[in-house]
Short mmCIF file of C-alpha atoms and ligand atoms in Angstrom, two decimals:
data_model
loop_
_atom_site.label_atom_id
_atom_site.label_comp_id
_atom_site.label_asym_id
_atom_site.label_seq_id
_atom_site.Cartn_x
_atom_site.Cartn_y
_atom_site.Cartn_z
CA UNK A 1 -65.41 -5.66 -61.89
CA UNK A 2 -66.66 -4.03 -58.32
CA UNK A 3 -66.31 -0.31 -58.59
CA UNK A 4 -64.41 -0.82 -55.13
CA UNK A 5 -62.00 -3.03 -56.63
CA UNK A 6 -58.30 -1.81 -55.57
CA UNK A 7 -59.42 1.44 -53.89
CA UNK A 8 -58.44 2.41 -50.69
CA UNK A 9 -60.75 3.04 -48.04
CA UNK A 10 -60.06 5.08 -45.23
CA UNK A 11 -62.44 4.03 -42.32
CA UNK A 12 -62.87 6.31 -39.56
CA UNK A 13 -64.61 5.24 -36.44
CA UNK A 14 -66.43 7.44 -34.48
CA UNK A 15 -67.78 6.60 -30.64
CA UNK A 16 -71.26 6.06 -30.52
CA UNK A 17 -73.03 2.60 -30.14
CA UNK A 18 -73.17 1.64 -33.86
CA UNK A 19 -69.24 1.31 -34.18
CA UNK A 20 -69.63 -2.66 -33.27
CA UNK A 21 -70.90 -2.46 -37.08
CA UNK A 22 -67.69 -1.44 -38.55
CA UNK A 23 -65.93 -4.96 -38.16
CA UNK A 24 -68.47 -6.00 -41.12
CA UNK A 25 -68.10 -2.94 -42.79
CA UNK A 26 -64.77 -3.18 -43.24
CA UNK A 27 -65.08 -7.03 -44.58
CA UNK A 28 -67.90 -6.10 -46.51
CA UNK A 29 -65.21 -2.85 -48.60
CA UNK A 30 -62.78 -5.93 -47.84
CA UNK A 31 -65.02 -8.61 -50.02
CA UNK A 32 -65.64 -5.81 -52.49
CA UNK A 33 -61.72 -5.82 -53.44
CA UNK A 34 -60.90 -2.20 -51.36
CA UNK A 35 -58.00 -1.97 -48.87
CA UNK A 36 -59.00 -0.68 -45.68
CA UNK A 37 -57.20 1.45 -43.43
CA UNK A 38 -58.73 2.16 -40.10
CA UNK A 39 -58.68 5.32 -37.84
CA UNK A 40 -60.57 5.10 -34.63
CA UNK A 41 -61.30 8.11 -32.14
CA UNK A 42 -60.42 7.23 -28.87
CA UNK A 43 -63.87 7.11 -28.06
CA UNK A 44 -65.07 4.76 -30.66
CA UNK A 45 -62.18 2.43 -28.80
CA UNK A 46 -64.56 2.00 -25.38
CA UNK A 47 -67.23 0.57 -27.60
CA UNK A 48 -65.10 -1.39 -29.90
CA UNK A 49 -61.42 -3.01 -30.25
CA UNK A 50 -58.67 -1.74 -32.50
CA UNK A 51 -57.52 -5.32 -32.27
CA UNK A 52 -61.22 -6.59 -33.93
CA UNK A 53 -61.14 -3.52 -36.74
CA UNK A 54 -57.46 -4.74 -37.24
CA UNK A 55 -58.44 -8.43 -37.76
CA UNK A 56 -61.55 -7.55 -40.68
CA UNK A 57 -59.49 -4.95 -42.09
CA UNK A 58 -56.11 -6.82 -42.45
CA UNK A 59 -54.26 -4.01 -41.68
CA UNK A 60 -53.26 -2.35 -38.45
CA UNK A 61 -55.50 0.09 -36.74
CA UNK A 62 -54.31 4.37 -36.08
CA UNK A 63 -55.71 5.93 -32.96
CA UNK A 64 -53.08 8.39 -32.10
CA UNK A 65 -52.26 11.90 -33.79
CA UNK A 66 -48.12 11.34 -33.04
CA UNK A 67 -47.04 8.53 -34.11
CA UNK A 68 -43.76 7.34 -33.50
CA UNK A 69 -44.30 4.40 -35.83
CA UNK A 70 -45.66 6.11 -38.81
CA UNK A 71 -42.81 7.33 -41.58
CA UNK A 72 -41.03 10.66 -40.25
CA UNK A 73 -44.06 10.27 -37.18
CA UNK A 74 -46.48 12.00 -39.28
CA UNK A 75 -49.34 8.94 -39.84
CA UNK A 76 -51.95 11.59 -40.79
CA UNK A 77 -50.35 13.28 -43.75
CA UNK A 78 -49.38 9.34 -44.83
CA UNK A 79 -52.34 8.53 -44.45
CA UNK A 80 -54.17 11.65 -45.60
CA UNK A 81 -52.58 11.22 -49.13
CA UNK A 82 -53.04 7.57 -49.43
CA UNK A 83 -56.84 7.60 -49.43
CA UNK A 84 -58.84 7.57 -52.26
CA UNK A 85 -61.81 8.38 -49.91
CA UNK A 86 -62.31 9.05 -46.22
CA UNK A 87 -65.55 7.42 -44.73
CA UNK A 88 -66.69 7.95 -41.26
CA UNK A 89 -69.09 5.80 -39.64
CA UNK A 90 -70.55 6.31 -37.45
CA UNK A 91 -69.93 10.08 -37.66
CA UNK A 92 -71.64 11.32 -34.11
CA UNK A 93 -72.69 14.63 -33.33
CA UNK A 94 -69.60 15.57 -31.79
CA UNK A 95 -67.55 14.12 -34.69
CA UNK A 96 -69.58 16.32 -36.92
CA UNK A 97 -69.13 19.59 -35.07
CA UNK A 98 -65.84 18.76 -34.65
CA UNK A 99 -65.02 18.79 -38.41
CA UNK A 100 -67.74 22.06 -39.08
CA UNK A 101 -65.15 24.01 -36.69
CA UNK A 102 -62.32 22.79 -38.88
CA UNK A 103 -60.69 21.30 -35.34
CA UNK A 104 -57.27 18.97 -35.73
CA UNK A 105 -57.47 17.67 -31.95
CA UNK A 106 -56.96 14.17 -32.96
CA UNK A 107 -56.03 11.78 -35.53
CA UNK A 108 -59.35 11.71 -37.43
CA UNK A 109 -60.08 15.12 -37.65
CA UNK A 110 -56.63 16.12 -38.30
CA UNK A 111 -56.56 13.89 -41.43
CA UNK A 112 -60.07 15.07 -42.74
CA UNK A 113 -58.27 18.82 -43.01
CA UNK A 114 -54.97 17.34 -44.67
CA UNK A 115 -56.57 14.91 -47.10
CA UNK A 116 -57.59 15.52 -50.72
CA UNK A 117 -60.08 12.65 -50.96
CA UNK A 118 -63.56 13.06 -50.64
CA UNK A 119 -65.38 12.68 -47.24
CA UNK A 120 -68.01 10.79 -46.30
CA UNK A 121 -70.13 10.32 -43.46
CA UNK A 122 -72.13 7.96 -42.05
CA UNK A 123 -74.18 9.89 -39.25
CA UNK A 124 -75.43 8.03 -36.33
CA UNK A 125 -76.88 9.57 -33.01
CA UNK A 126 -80.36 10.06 -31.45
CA UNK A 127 -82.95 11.06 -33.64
CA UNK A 128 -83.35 14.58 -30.96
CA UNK A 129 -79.76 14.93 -31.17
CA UNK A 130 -80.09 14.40 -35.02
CA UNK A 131 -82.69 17.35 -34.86
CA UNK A 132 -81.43 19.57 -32.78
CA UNK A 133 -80.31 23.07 -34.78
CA UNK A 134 -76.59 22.83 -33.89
CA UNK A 135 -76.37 19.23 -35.80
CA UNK A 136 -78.69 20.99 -38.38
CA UNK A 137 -76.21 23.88 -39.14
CA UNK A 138 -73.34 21.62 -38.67
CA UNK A 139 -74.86 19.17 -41.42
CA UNK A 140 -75.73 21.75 -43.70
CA UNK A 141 -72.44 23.63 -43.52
CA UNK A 142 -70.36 20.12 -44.55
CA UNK A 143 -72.68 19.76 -47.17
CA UNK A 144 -72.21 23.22 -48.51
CA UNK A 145 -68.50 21.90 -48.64
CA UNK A 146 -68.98 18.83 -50.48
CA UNK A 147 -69.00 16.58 -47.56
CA UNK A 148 -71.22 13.89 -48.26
CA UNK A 149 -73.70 12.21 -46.22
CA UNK A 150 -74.92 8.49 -45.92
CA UNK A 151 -77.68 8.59 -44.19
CA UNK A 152 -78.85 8.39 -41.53
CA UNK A 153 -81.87 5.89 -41.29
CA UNK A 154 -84.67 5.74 -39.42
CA UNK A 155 -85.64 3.24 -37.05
CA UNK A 156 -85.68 1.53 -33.23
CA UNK A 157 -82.61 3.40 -31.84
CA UNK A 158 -79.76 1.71 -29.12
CA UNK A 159 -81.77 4.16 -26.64
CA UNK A 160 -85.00 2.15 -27.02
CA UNK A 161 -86.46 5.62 -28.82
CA UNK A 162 -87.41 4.85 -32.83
CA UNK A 163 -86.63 8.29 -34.85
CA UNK A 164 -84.05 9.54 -37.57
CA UNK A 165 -80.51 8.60 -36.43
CA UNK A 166 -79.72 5.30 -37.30
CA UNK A 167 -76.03 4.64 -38.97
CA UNK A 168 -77.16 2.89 -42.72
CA UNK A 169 -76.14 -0.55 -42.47
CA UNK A 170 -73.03 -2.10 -43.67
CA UNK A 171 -74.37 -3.20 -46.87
CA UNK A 172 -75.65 0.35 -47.77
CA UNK A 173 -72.39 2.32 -47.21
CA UNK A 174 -70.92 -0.48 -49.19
CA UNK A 175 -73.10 0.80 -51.97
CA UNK A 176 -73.03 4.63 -51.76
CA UNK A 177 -69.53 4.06 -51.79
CA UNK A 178 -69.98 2.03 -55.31
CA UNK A 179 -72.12 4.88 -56.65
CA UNK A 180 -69.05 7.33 -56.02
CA UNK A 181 -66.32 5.81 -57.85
CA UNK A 182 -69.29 4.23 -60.62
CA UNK A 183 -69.05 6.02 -63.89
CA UNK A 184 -72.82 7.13 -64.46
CA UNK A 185 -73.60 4.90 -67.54
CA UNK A 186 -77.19 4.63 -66.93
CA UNK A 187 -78.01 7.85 -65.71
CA UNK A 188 -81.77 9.12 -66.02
CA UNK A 189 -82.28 5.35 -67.51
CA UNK A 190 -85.45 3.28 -66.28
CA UNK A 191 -84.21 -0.26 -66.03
CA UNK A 192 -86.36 -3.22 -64.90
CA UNK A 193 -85.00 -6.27 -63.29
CA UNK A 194 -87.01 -9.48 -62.33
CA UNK A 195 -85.30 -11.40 -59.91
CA UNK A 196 -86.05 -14.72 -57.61
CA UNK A 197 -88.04 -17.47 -57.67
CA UNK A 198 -91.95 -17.72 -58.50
CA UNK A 199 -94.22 -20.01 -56.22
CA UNK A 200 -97.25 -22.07 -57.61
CA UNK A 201 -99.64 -23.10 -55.41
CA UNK A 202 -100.60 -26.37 -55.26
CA UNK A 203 -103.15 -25.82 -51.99
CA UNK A 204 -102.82 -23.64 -49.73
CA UNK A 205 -100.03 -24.77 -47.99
CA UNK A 206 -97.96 -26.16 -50.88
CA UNK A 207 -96.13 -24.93 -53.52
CA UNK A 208 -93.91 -25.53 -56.82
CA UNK A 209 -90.75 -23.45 -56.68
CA UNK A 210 -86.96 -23.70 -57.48
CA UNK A 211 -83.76 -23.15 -56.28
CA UNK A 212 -83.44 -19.25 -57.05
CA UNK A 213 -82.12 -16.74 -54.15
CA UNK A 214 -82.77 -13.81 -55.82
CA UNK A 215 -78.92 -13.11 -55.05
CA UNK A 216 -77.96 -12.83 -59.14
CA UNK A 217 -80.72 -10.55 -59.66
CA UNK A 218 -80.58 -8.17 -56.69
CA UNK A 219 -76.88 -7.76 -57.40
CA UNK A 220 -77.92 -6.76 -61.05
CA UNK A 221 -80.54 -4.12 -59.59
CA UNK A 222 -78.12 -2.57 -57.13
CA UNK A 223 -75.20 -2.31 -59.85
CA UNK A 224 -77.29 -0.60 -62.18
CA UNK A 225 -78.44 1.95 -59.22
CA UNK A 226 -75.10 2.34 -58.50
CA UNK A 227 -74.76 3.31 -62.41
CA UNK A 228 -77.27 5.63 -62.54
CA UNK A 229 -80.43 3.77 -63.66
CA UNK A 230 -83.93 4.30 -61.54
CA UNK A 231 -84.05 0.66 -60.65
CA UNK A 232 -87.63 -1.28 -60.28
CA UNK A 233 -87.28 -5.03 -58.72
CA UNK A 234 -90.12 -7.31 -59.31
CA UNK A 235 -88.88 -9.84 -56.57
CA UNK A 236 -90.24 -13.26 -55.85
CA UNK A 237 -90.22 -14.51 -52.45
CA UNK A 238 -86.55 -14.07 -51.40
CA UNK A 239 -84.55 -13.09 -47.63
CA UNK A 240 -82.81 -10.64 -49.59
CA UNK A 241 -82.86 -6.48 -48.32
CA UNK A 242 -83.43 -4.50 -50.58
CA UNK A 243 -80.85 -2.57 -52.46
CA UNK A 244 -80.02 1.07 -51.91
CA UNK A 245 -82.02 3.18 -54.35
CA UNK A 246 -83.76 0.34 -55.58
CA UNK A 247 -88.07 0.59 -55.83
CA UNK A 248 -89.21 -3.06 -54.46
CA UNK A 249 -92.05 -4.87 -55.82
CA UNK A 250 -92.76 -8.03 -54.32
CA UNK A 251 -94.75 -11.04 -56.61
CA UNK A 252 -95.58 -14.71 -55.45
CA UNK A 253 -96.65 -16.73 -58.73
CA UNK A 254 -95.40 -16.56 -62.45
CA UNK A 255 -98.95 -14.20 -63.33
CA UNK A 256 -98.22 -11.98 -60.82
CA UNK A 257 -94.72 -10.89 -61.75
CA UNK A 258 -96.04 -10.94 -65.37
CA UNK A 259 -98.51 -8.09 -63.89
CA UNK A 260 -96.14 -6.36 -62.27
CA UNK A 261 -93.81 -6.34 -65.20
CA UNK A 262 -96.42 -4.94 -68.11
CA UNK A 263 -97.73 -2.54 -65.73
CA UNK A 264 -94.53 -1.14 -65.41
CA UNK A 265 -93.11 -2.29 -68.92
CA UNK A 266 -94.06 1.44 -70.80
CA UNK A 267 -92.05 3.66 -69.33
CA UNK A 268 -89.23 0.75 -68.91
CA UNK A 269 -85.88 1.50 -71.48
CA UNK A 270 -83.88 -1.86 -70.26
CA UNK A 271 -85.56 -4.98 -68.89
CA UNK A 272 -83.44 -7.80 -67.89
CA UNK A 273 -85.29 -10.99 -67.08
CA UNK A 274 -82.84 -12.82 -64.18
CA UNK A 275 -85.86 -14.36 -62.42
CA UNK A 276 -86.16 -18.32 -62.48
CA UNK A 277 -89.70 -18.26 -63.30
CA UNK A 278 -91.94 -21.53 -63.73
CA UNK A 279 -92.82 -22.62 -66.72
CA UNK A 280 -95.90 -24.81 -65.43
CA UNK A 281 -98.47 -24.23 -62.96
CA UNK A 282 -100.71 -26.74 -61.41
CA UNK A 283 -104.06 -26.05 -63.52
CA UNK A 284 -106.05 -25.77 -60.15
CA UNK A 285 -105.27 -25.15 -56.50
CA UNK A 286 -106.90 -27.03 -53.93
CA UNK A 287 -108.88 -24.63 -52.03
CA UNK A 288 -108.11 -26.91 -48.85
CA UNK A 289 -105.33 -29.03 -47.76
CA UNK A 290 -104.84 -31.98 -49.98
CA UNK A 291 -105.19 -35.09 -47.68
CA UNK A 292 -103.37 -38.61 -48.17
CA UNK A 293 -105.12 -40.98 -49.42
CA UNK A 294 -103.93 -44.29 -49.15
CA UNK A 295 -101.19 -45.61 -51.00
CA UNK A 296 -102.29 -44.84 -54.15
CA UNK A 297 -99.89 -42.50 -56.47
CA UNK A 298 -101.53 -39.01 -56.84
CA UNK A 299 -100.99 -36.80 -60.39
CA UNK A 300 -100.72 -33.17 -60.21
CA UNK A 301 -101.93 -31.91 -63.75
CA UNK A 302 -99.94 -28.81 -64.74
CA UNK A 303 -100.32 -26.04 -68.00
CA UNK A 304 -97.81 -23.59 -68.76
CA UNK A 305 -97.48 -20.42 -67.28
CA UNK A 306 -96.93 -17.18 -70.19
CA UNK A 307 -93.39 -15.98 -71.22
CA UNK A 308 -92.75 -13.10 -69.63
CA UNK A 309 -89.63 -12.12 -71.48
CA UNK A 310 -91.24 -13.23 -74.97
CA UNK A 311 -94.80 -11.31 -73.97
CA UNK A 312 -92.29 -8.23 -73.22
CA UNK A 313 -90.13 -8.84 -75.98
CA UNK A 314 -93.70 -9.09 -78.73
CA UNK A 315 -94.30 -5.66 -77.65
CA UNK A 316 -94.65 -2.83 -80.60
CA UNK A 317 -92.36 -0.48 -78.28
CA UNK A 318 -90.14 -2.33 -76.21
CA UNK A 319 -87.48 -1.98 -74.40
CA UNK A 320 -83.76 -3.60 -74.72
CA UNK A 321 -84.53 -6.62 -73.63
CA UNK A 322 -81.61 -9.52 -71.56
CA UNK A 323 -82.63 -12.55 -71.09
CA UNK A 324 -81.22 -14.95 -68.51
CA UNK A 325 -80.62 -18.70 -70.01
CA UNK A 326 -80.34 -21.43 -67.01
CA UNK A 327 -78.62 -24.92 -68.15
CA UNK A 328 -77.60 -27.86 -66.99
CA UNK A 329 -76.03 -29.23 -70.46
CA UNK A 330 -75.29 -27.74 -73.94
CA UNK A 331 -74.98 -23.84 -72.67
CA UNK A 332 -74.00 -22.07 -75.63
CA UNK A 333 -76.81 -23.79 -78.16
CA UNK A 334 -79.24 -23.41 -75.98
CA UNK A 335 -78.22 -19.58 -75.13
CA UNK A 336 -78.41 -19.16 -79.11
CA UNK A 337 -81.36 -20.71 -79.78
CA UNK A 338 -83.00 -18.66 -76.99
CA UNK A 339 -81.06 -15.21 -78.36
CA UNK A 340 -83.10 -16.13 -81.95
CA UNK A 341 -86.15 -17.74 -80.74
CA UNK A 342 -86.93 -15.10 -77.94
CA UNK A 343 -85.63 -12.36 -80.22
CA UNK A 344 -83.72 -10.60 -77.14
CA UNK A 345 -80.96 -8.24 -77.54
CA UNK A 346 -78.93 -10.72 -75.28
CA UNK A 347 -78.85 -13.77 -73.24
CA UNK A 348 -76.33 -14.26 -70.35
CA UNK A 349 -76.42 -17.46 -69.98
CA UNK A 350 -75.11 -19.31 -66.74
CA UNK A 351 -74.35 -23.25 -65.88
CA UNK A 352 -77.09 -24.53 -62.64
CA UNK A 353 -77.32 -27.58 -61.00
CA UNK A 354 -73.68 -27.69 -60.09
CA UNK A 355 -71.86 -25.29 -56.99
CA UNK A 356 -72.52 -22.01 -58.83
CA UNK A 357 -75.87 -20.52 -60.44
CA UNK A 358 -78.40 -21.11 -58.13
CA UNK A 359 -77.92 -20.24 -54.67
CA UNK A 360 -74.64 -19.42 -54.28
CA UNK A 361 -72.85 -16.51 -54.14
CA UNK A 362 -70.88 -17.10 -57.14
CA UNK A 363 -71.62 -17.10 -61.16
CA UNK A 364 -70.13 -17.41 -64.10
CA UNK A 365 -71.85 -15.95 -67.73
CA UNK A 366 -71.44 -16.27 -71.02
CA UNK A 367 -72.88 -13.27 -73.00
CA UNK A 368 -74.39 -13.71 -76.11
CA UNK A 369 -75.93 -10.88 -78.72
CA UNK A 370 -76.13 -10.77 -82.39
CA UNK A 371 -73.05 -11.29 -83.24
CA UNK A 372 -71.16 -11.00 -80.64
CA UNK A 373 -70.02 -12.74 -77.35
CA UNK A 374 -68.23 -12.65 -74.00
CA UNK A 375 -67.20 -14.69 -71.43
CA UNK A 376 -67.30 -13.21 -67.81
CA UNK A 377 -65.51 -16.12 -65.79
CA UNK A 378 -66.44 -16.93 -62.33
CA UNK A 379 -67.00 -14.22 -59.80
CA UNK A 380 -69.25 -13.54 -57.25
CA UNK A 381 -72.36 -12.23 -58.01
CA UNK A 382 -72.47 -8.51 -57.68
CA UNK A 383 -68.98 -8.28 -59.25
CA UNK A 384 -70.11 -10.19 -61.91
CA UNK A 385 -73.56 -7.76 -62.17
CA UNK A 386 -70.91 -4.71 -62.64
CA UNK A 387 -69.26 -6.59 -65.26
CA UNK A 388 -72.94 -7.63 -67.56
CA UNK A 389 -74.11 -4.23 -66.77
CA UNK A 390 -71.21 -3.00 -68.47
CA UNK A 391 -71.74 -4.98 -71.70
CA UNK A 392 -75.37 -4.13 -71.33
CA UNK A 393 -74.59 -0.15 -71.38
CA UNK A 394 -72.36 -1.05 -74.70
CA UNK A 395 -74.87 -2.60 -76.91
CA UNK A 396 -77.95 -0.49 -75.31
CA UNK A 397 -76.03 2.64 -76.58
CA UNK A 398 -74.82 0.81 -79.96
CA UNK A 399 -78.66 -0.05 -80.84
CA UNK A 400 -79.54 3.63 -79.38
CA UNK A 401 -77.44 5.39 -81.64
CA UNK A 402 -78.12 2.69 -84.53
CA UNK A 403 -82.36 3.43 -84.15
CA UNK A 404 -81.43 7.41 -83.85
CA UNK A 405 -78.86 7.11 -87.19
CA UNK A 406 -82.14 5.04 -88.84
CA UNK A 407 -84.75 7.53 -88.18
CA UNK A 408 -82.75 10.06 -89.07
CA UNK A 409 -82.00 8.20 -92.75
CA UNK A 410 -85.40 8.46 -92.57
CA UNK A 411 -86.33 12.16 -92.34
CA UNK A 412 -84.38 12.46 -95.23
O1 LIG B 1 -81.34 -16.35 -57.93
P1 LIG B 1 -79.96 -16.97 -57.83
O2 LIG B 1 -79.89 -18.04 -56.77
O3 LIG B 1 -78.88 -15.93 -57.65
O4 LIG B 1 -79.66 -17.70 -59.20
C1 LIG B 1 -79.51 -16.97 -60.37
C2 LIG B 1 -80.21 -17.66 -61.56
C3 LIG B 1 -79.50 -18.96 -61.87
C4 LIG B 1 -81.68 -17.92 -61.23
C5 LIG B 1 -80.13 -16.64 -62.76
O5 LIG B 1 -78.78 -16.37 -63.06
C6 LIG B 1 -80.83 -17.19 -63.99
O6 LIG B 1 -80.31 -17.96 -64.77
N1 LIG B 1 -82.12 -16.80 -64.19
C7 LIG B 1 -83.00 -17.30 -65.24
C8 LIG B 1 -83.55 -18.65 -64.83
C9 LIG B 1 -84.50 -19.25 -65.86
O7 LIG B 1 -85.66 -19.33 -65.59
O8 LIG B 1 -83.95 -19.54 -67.00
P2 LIG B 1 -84.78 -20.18 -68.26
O9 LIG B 1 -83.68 -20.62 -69.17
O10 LIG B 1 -85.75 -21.18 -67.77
O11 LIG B 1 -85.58 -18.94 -68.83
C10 LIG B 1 -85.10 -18.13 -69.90
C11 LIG B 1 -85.49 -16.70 -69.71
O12 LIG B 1 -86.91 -16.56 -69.83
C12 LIG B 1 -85.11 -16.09 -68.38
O13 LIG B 1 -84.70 -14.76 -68.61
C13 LIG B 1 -86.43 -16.09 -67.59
O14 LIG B 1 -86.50 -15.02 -66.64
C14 LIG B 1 -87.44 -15.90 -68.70
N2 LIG B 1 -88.76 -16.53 -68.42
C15 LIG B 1 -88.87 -17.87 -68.25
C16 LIG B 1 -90.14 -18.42 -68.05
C17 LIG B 1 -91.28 -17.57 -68.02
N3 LIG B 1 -92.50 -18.05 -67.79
N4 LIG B 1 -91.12 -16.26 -68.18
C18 LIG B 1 -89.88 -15.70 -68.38
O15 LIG B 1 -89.75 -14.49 -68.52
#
């Protein structure tokens, strides 16, 4: 289950340029299963509609301190005590000093002194604003009071200037949001996800692939950022941005991510193997374009790439090892057979070839480990990587404590 699932979010929205992002960040907390409340500055209302934030939130939109509407006309002590946590993006410079001086002037700020929740903020401004020692001082002082900050980024700026003072994108408040209400269950754990599809080059212009996104394995690294973990992805070719707090290492071909993996495998505690890699290679590539020629069929002679999650899982010290089982018939023997053959601690194995699986946003797993098994019904994806990563924690702490409880039958 998302870590966002039935919170409530209240968004404030400051006025600078970057507001025009908050419509998808509240569909985004919206899609994550949150309830969003929205409070804009009257400000953030010349560069954005109450009527648009009030559409991709669902609920109406609060710009005014008295409100005649609001139970007993107090809206910000209703709304002060109804939030589980207070983001404001973008959080300008003014916005910022504003709260440092401890100011009630309008709705927003007035609600940041009366609510109990944590605050966040999502800074965005120009990078010399950013720097200049008043937005220093005011930053440090809100930190000093547990005030957290999300960001901000660096980048090309609405001025046309590239420098420190980006608002994070939608996606990666979604996230630090996740990480705040995520119990910790992998903290100061190195996990290892492979994710995507691998490309085999026929010549140099063709390839053998499959239908992977990356989608089921990205979700998978971020959730297990968001629990803690210090996350590598070794990524085929995918569209995909990468996750918040997640290191990025980007393969091509089957040998490649193999590479990438045992270079990295040592200091590795979980690995879970979600890429779709091939299991054949064409024996040669073509150093040149392959021409037609004729009519005449053509073969393309193939050998099999390595195992990856077998070569990992052969290893005198590995790691906890889940395997990913992809099937278009008999799901459950052939998740077994790979659970004893592959010798993996589990296999989450998923249906492909239909709507869900590959491509799509949605999955649907069934867990298998030595004796044991769970269904997680259909979901989408990074709901679903909250759930797995959950089971995963379980049985990675039940053979932990299992291997310490051996050694120490040992000793004696
Ligand atoms: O990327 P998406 O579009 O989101 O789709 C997600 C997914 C369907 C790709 C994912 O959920 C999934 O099932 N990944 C594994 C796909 C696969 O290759 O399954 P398999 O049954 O062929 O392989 C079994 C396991 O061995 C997998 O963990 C695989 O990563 C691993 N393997 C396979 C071949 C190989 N040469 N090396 C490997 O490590």
């Amino acid at each position: 289950m998302s870590p966002l699932s039935g919170k409530r979010i209240l968004l404030g929205v400051g006025g600078g340029i970057a507001a025009y992002k908050t419509p998808e960040l509240a569909r985004r907390l919206r899609d994550a299963g949150a309830t969003v409340r929205v409070v804009m500055t009257r400000a953030a209302t010349a560069f954005i509609t109450p009527l648009t934030l009030q559409t991709t939130s669902a609920n109406p939109v609060h710009t005014e301190l008295l409100d005649p509407a609001a139970e007993a006309g107090m809206g910000h002590i209703e709304l002060a005590r109804w939030a589980d946590v207070v983001l404001i993006a973008p959080a300008t410079a003014d916005l910022m000093a504003r709260l440092t001086m401890g100011m009630a002037n309008d709705l927003l700020t007035t609600l940041c002194l009366a609510t109990p929740a944590p605050l966040c903020l999502a800074p965005a401004m120009n990078h010399v604003m950013w720097a200049a020692p008043a937005t220093i001082a005011n930053r440090d002082l809100l930190l000093s009071r547990g005030v957290r900050l999300f960001g901000p980024a660096e980048g090309k700026q609405a001025c046309g200037e590239v420098g420190v003072g980006r608002m994070e994108e939608p996606s990666d408040l979604v996230q630090a949001l996740e990480v705040l209400f995520t119990p910790q269950r992998f903290a100061g754990r190195q996990v290892l996800v492979t994710a995507g599809p691998t490309r085999e080059a026929i010549d140099p212009v063709r390839f053998l692939s499959n239908r992977s996104s990356g989608k089921m394995g990205y979700a998978i690294a971020s959730a297990a950022a968001a629990m803690g973990a210090q996350v590598t992805l070794v990524t085929g070719p995918t569209a995909l941005p990468t996750p918040r707090g997640v290191t990025r290492i980007e393969v091509v071909s089957a040998q490649e991510m193999q590479d990438a993996v045992l270079k990295r495998i040592e200091t590795c505690e979980i690995f879970i193997a979600c890429a779709a890699v091939a299991d054949y290679r064409p024996i040669a590539t073509a150093p040149h374009k392959i021409k037609k020629k004729g009519e005449s069929p053509m073969t393309l002679v193939l050998e099999r790439t390595e195992d990856i999650l077998a070569t990992v899982n052969a290893l005198p010290h590995r790691p906890f090892t889940v395997g990913f089982a992809a099937e278009t018939e008999q799901l459950e023997a052939n998740a077994l057979d790979k659970l004893h053959r592959k010798g993996v601690d589990m296999v989450a194995a998923n249906w492909v070839g239909g709507d869900i699986g590959f491509e799509s946003d949605d999955n649907a797993l069934q867990v298998y480990w030595m004796g044991g098994q769970r269904d997680l019904p259909r979901a989408q994806k990074p709901e679903l990587a909250y759930s797995l990563l959950e089971i995963v924690a379980e049985r990675f702490q039940a053979k932990d404590t299992q291997v310490s409880t051996d050694s120490r039958t040992h000793k004696i």
